[in-house]
PDB file of C-alpha atoms in Angstrom:
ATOM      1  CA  UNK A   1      22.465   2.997 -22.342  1.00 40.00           C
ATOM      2  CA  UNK A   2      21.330   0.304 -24.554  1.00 45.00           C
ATOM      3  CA  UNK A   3      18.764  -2.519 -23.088  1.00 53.00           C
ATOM      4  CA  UNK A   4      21.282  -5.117 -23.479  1.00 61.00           C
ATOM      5  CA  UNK A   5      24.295  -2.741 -21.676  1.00 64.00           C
ATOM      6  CA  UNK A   6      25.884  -4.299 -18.624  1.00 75.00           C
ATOM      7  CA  UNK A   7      24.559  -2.643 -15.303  1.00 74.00           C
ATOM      8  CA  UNK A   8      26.551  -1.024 -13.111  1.00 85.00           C
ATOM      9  CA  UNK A   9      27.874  -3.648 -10.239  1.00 85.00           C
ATOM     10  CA  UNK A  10      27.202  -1.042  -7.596  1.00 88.00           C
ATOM     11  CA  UNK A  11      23.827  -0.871  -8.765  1.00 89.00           C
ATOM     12  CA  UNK A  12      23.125  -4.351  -9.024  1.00 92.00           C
ATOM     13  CA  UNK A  13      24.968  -5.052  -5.571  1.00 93.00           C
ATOM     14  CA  UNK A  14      22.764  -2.109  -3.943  1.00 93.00           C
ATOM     15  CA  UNK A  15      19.398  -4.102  -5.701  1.00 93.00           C
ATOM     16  CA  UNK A  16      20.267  -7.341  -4.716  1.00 95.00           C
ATOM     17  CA  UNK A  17      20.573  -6.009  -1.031  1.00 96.00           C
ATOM     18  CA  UNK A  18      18.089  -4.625  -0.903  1.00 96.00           C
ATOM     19  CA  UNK A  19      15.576  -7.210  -1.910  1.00 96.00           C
ATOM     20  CA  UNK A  20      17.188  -9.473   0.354  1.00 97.00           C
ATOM     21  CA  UNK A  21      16.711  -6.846   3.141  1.00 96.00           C
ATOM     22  CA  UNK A  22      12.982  -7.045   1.869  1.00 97.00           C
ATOM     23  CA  UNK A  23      12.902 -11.117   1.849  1.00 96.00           C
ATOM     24  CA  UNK A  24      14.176 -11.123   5.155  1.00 96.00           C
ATOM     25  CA  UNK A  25      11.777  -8.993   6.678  1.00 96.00           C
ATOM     26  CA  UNK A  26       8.734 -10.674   5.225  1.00 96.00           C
ATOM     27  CA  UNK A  27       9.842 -14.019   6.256  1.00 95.00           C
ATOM     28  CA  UNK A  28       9.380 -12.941  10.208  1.00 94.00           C
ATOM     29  CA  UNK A  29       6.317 -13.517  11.785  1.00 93.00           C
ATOM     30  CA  UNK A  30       3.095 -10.946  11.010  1.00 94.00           C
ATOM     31  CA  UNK A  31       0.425 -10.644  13.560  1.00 93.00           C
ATOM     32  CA  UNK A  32      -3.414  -8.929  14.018  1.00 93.00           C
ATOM     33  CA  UNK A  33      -2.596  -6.606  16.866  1.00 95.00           C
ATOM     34  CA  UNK A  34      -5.920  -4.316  16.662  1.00 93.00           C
ATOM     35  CA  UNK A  35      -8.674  -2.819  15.011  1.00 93.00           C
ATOM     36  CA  UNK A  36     -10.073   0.982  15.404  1.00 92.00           C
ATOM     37  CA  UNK A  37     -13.601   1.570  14.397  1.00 87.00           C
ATOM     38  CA  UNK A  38     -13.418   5.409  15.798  1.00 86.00           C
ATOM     39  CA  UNK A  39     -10.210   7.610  15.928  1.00 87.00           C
ATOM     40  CA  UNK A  40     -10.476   7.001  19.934  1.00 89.00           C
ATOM     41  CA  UNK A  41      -9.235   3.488  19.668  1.00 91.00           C
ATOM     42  CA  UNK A  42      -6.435   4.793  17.360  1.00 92.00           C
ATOM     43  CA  UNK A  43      -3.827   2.771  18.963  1.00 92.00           C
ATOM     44  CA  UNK A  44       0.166   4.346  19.691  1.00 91.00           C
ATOM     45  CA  UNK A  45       3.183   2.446  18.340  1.00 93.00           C
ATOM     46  CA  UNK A  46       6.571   3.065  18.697  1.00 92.00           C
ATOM     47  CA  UNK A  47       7.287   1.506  15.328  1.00 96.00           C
ATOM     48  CA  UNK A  48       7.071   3.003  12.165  1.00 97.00           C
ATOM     49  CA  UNK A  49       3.926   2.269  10.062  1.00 97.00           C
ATOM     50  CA  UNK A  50       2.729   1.712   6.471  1.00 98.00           C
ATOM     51  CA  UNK A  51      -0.515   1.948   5.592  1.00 97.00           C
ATOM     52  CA  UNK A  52      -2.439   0.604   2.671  1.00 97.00           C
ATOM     53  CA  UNK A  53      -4.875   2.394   0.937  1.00 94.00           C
ATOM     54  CA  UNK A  54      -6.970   1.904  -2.388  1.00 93.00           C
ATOM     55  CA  UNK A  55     -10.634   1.995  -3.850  1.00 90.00           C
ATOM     56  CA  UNK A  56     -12.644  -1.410  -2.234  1.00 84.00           C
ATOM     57  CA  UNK A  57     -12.345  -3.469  -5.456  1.00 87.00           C
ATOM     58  CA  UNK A  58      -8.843  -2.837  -6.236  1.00 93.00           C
ATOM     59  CA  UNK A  59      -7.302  -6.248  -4.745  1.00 93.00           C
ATOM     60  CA  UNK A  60      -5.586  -4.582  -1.234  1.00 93.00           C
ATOM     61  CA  UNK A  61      -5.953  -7.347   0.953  1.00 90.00           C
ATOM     62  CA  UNK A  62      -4.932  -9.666  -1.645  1.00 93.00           C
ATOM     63  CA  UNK A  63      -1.982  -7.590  -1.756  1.00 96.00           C
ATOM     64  CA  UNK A  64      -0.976  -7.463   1.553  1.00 95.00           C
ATOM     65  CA  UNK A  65      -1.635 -11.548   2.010  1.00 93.00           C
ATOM     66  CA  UNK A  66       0.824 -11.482  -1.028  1.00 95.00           C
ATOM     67  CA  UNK A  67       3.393  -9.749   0.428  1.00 96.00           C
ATOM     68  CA  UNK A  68       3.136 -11.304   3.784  1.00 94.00           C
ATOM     69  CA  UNK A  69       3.058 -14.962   2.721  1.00 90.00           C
ATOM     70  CA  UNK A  70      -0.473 -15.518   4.455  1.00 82.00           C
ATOM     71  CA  UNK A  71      -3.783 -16.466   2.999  1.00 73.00           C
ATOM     72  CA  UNK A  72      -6.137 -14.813   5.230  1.00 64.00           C
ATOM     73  CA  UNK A  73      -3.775 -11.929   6.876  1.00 75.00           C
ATOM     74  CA  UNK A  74      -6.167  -9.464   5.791  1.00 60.00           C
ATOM     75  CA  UNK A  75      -9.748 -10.842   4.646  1.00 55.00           C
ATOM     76  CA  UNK A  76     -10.635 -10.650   0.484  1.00 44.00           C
ATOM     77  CA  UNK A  77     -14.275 -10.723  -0.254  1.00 39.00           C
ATOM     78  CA  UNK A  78     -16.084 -10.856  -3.943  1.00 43.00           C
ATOM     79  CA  UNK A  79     -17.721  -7.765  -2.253  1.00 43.00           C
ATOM     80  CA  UNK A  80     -16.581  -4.354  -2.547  1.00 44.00           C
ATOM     81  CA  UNK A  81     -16.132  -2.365   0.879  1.00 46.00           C
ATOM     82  CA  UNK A  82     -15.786  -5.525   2.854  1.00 48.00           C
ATOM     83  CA  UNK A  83     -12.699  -3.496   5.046  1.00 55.00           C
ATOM     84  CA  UNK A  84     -14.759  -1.066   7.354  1.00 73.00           C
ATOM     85  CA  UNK A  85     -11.774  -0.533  10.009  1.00 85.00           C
ATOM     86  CA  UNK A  86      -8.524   0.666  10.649  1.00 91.00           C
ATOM     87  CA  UNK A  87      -6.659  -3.194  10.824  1.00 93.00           C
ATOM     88  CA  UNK A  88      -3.363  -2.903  12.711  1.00 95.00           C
ATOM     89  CA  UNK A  89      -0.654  -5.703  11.997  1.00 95.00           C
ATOM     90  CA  UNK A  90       2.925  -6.181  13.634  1.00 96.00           C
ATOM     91  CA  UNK A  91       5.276  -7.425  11.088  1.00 96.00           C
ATOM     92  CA  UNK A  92       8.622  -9.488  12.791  1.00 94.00           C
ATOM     93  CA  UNK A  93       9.104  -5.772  15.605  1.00 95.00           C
ATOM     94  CA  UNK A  94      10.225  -3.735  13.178  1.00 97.00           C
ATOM     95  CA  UNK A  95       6.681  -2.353  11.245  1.00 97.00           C
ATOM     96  CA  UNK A  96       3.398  -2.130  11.549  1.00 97.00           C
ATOM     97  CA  UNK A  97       0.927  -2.432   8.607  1.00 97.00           C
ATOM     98  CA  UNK A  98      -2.487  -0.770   8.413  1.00 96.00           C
ATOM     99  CA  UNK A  99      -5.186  -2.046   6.101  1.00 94.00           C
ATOM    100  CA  UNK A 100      -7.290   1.380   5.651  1.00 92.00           C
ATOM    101  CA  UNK A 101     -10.989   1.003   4.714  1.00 86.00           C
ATOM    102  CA  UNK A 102     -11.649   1.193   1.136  1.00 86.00           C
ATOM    103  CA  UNK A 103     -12.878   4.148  -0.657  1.00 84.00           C
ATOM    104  CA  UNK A 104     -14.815   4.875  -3.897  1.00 74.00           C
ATOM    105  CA  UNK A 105     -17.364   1.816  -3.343  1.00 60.00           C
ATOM    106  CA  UNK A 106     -18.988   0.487  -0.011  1.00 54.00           C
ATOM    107  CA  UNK A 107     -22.610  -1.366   0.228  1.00 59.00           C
ATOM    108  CA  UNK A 108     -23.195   0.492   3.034  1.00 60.00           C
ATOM    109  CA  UNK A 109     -25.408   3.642   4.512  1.00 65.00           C
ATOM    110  CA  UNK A 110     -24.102   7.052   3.815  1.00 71.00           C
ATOM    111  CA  UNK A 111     -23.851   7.531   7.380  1.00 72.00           C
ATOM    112  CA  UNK A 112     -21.399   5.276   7.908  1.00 69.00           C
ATOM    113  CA  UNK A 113     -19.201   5.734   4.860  1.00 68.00           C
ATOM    114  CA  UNK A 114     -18.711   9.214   6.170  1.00 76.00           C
ATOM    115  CA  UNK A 115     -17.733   7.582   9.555  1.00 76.00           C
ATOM    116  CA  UNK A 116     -14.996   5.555   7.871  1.00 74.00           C
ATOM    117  CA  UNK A 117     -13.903   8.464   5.905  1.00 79.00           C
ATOM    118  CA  UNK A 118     -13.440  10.808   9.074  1.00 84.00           C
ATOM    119  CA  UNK A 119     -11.891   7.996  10.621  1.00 87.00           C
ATOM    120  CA  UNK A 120      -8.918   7.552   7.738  1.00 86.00           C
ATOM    121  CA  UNK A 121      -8.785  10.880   6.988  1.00 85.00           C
ATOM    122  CA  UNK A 122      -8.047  11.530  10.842  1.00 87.00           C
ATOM    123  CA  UNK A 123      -5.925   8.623  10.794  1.00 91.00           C
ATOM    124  CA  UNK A 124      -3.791   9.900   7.922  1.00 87.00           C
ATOM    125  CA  UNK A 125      -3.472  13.822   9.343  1.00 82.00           C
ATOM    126  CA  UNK A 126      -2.700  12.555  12.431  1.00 81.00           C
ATOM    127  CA  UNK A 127       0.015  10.351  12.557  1.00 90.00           C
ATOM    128  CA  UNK A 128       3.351  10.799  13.110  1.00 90.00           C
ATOM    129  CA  UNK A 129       5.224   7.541  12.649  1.00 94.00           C
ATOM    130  CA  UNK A 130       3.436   7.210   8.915  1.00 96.00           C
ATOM    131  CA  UNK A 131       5.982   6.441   6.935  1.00 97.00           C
ATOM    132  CA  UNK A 132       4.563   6.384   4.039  1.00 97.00           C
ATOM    133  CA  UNK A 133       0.591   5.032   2.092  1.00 97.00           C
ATOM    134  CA  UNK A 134       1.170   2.721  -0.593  1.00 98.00           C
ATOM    135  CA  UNK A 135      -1.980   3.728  -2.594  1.00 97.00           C
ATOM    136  CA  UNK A 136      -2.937   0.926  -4.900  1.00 98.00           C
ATOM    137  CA  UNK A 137      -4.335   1.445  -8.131  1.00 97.00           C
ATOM    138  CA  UNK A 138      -6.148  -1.050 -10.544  1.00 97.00           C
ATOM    139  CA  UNK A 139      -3.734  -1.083 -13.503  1.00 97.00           C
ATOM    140  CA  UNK A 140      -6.729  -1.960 -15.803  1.00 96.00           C
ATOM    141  CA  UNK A 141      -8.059   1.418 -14.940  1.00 95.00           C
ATOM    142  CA  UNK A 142      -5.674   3.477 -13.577  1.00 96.00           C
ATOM    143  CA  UNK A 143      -6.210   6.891 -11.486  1.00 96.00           C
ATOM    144  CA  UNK A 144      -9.539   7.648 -10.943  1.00 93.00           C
ATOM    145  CA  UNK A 145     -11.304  10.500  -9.498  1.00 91.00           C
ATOM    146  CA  UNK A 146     -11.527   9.561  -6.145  1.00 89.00           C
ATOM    147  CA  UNK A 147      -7.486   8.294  -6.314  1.00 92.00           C
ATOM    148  CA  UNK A 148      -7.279  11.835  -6.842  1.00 93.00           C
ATOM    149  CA  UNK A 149      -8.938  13.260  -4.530  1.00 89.00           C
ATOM    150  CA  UNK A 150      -7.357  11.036  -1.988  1.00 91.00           C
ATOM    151  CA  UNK A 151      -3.569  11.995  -3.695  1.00 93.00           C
ATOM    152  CA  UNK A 152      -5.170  15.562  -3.374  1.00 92.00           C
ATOM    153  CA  UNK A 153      -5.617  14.887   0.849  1.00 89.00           C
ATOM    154  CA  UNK A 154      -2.267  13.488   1.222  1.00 92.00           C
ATOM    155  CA  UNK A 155      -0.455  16.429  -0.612  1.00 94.00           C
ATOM    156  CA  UNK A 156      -2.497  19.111   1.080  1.00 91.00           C
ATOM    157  CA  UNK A 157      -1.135  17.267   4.639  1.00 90.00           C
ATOM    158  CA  UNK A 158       2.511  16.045   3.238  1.00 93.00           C
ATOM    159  CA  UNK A 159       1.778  12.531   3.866  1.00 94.00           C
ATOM    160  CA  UNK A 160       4.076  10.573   1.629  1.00 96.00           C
ATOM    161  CA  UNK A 161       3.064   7.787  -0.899  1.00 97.00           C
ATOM    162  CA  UNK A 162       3.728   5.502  -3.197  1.00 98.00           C
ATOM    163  CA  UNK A 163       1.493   4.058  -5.983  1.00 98.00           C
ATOM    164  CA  UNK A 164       1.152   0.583  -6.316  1.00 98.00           C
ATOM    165  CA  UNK A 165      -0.293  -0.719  -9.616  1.00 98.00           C
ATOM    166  CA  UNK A 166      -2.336  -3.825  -9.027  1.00 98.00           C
ATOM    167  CA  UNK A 167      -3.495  -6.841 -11.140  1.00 97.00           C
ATOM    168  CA  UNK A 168      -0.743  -6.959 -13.607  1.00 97.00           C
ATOM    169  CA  UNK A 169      -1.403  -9.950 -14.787  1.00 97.00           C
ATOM    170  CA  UNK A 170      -4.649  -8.799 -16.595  1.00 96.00           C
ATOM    171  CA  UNK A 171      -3.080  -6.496 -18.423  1.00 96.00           C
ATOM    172  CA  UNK A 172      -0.717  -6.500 -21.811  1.00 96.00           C
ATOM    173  CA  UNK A 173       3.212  -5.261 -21.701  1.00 96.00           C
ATOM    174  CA  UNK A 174       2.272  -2.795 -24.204  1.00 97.00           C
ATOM    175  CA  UNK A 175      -1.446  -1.217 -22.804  1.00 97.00           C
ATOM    176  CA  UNK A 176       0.838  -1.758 -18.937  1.00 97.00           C
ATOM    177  CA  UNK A 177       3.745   0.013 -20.230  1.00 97.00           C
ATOM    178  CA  UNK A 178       2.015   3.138 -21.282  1.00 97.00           C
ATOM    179  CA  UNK A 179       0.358   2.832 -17.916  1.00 97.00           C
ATOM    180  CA  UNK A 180       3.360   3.319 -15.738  1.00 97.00           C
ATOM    181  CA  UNK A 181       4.118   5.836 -18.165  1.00 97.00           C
ATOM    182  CA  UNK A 182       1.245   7.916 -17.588  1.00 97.00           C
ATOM    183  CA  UNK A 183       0.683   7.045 -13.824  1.00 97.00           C
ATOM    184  CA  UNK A 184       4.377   8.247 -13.573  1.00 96.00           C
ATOM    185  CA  UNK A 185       3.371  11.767 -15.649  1.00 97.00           C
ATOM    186  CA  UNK A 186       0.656  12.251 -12.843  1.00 96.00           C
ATOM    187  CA  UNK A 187       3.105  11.321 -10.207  1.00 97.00           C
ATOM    188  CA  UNK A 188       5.601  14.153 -11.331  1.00 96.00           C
ATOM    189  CA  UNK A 189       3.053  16.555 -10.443  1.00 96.00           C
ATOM    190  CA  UNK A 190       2.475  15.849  -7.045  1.00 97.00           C
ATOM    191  CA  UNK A 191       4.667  17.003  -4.202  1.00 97.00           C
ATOM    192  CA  UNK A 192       4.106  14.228  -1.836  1.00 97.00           C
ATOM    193  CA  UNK A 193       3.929  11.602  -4.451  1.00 98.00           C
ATOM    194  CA  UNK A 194       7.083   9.492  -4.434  1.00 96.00           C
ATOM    195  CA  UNK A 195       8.515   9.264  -7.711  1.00 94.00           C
ATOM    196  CA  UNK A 196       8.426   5.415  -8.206  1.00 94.00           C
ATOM    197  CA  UNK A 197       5.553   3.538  -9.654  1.00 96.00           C
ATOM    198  CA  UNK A 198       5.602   0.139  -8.683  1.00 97.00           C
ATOM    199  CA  UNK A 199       3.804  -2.955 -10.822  1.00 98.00           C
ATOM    200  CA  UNK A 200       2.852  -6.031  -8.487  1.00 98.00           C
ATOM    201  CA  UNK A 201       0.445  -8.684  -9.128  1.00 97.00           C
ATOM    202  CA  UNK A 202      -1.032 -11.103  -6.184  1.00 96.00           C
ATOM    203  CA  UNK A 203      -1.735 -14.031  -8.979  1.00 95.00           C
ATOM    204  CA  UNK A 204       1.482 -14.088 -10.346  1.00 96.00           C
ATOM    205  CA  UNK A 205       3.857 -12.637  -7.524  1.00 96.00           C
ATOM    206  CA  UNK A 206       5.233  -9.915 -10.023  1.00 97.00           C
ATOM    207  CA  UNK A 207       6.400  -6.796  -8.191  1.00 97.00           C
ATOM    208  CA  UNK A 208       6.060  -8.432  -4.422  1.00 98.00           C
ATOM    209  CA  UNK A 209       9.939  -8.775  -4.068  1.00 97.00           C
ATOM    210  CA  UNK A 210       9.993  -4.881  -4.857  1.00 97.00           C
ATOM    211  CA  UNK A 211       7.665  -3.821  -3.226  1.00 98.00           C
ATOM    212  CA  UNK A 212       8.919  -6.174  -0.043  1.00 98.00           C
ATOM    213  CA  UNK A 213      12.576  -4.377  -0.234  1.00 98.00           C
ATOM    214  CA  UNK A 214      10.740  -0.616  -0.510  1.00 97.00           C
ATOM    215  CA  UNK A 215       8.740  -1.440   2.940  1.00 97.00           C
ATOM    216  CA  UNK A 216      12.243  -2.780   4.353  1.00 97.00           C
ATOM    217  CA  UNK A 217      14.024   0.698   3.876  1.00 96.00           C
ATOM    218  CA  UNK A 218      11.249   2.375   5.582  1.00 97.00           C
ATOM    219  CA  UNK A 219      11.290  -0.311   8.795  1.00 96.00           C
ATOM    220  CA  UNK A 220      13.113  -0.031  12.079  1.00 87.00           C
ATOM    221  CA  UNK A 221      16.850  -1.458  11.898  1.00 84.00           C
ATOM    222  CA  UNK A 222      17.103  -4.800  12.977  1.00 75.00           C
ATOM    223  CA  UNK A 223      17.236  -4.824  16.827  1.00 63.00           C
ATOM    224  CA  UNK A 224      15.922  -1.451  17.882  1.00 54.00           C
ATOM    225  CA  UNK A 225      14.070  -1.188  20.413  1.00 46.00           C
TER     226      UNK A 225
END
């Protein structure tokens, strides 16, 4: 099929509903609900969850005030490591979004670095209405060694997730193109990895709308209890 070929309607009809499912879920209310600083305080939901999870500079929170229409959902700092809990958030009844501490990069002690490690990794073992981690990645970089070891941690205990290439709008079509491409060679390798690369950007809103109908499949129905 050529670029310029006509799309298939049932395609398009299937995209276009999609995204709307994605719009209207986003446009409900999202609320703070908790934080956990120890796997004790873990709270249980009935809902399904995604969480979010990335190296500390790689633009999460900035992300998920993006896709939630709110400035200061989830706090962004000009300091790496500023997200040193589990953040719970209830988004219109139907899911609940965690904001997992960042990895990689943390002004803090060893000692506590290692808590907020035992606490994710605990967090992400442990959990049975985990839908799935949207692991962000910095598309101006792209997988790093500690992405890796994290993708390594979430294939060993079949915890699905989907990469999320952030800050698009630094980067080139060309130099991003051959990023997806890659990013999707790595992907292809992994058996919980789902197969889907997605490109956002918090500046410029590309990629929200996607990523927005993706969460949507994975929520509860409208109405469920």
């Amino acid at each position: 099929m050529t670029e310029n070929a006509p799309r298939d309607p049932e395609e398009e009809a299937a995209e276009a509903a999609a995204l709307e499912a994605g719009r209207l879920l986003f446009s409900r209310e999202c609320n703070f609900l908790i934080s956990a600083a120890d796997e004790a305080q873990l709270p249980a939901f009935a809902l399904n969850e995604v969480a979010f999870a990335g190296r500390s500079n790689v633009g999460k929170s900035s992300l998920l005030n993006a896709l939630t229409g709110h400035k200061a959902l989830a706090r962004t700092s000009n300091t790496p490591g500023r997200t040193r809990l589990l953040n719970f958030f209830e988004l219109g009844g139907r899911l609940i979004l965690v904001d997992l501490p960042g990895y990689g990069y943390a002004r803090a002690s060893k000692t506590d670095i290692a808590r907020w490690t035992k606490l994710t990794r605990g967090y992400l073992k442990g959990r049975a209405q985990l839908r799935r981690v949207c692991l962000l990645i910095d598309s101006r970089h792209g997988l790093k060694a500690s992405d890796k070891q994290v993708m390594d941690e979430l294939d060993s205990a079949a915890v699905s997730y989907q990469v999320v290439l952030t800050k698009a709008d630094k980067m080139k079509p060309g130099p991003l193109a051959r990023m997806v491409e890659e990013t999707g060679a790595a992907l292809a390798k992994r058996p919980a990895a789902h197969p889907v690369c997605l490109v956002t950007s918090s500046e410029s809103g590309a990629g929200i709308d996607q990523l927005r109908a993706a969460l949507a499949a994975l929520a509860e129905p409208p109405g469920a209890e």
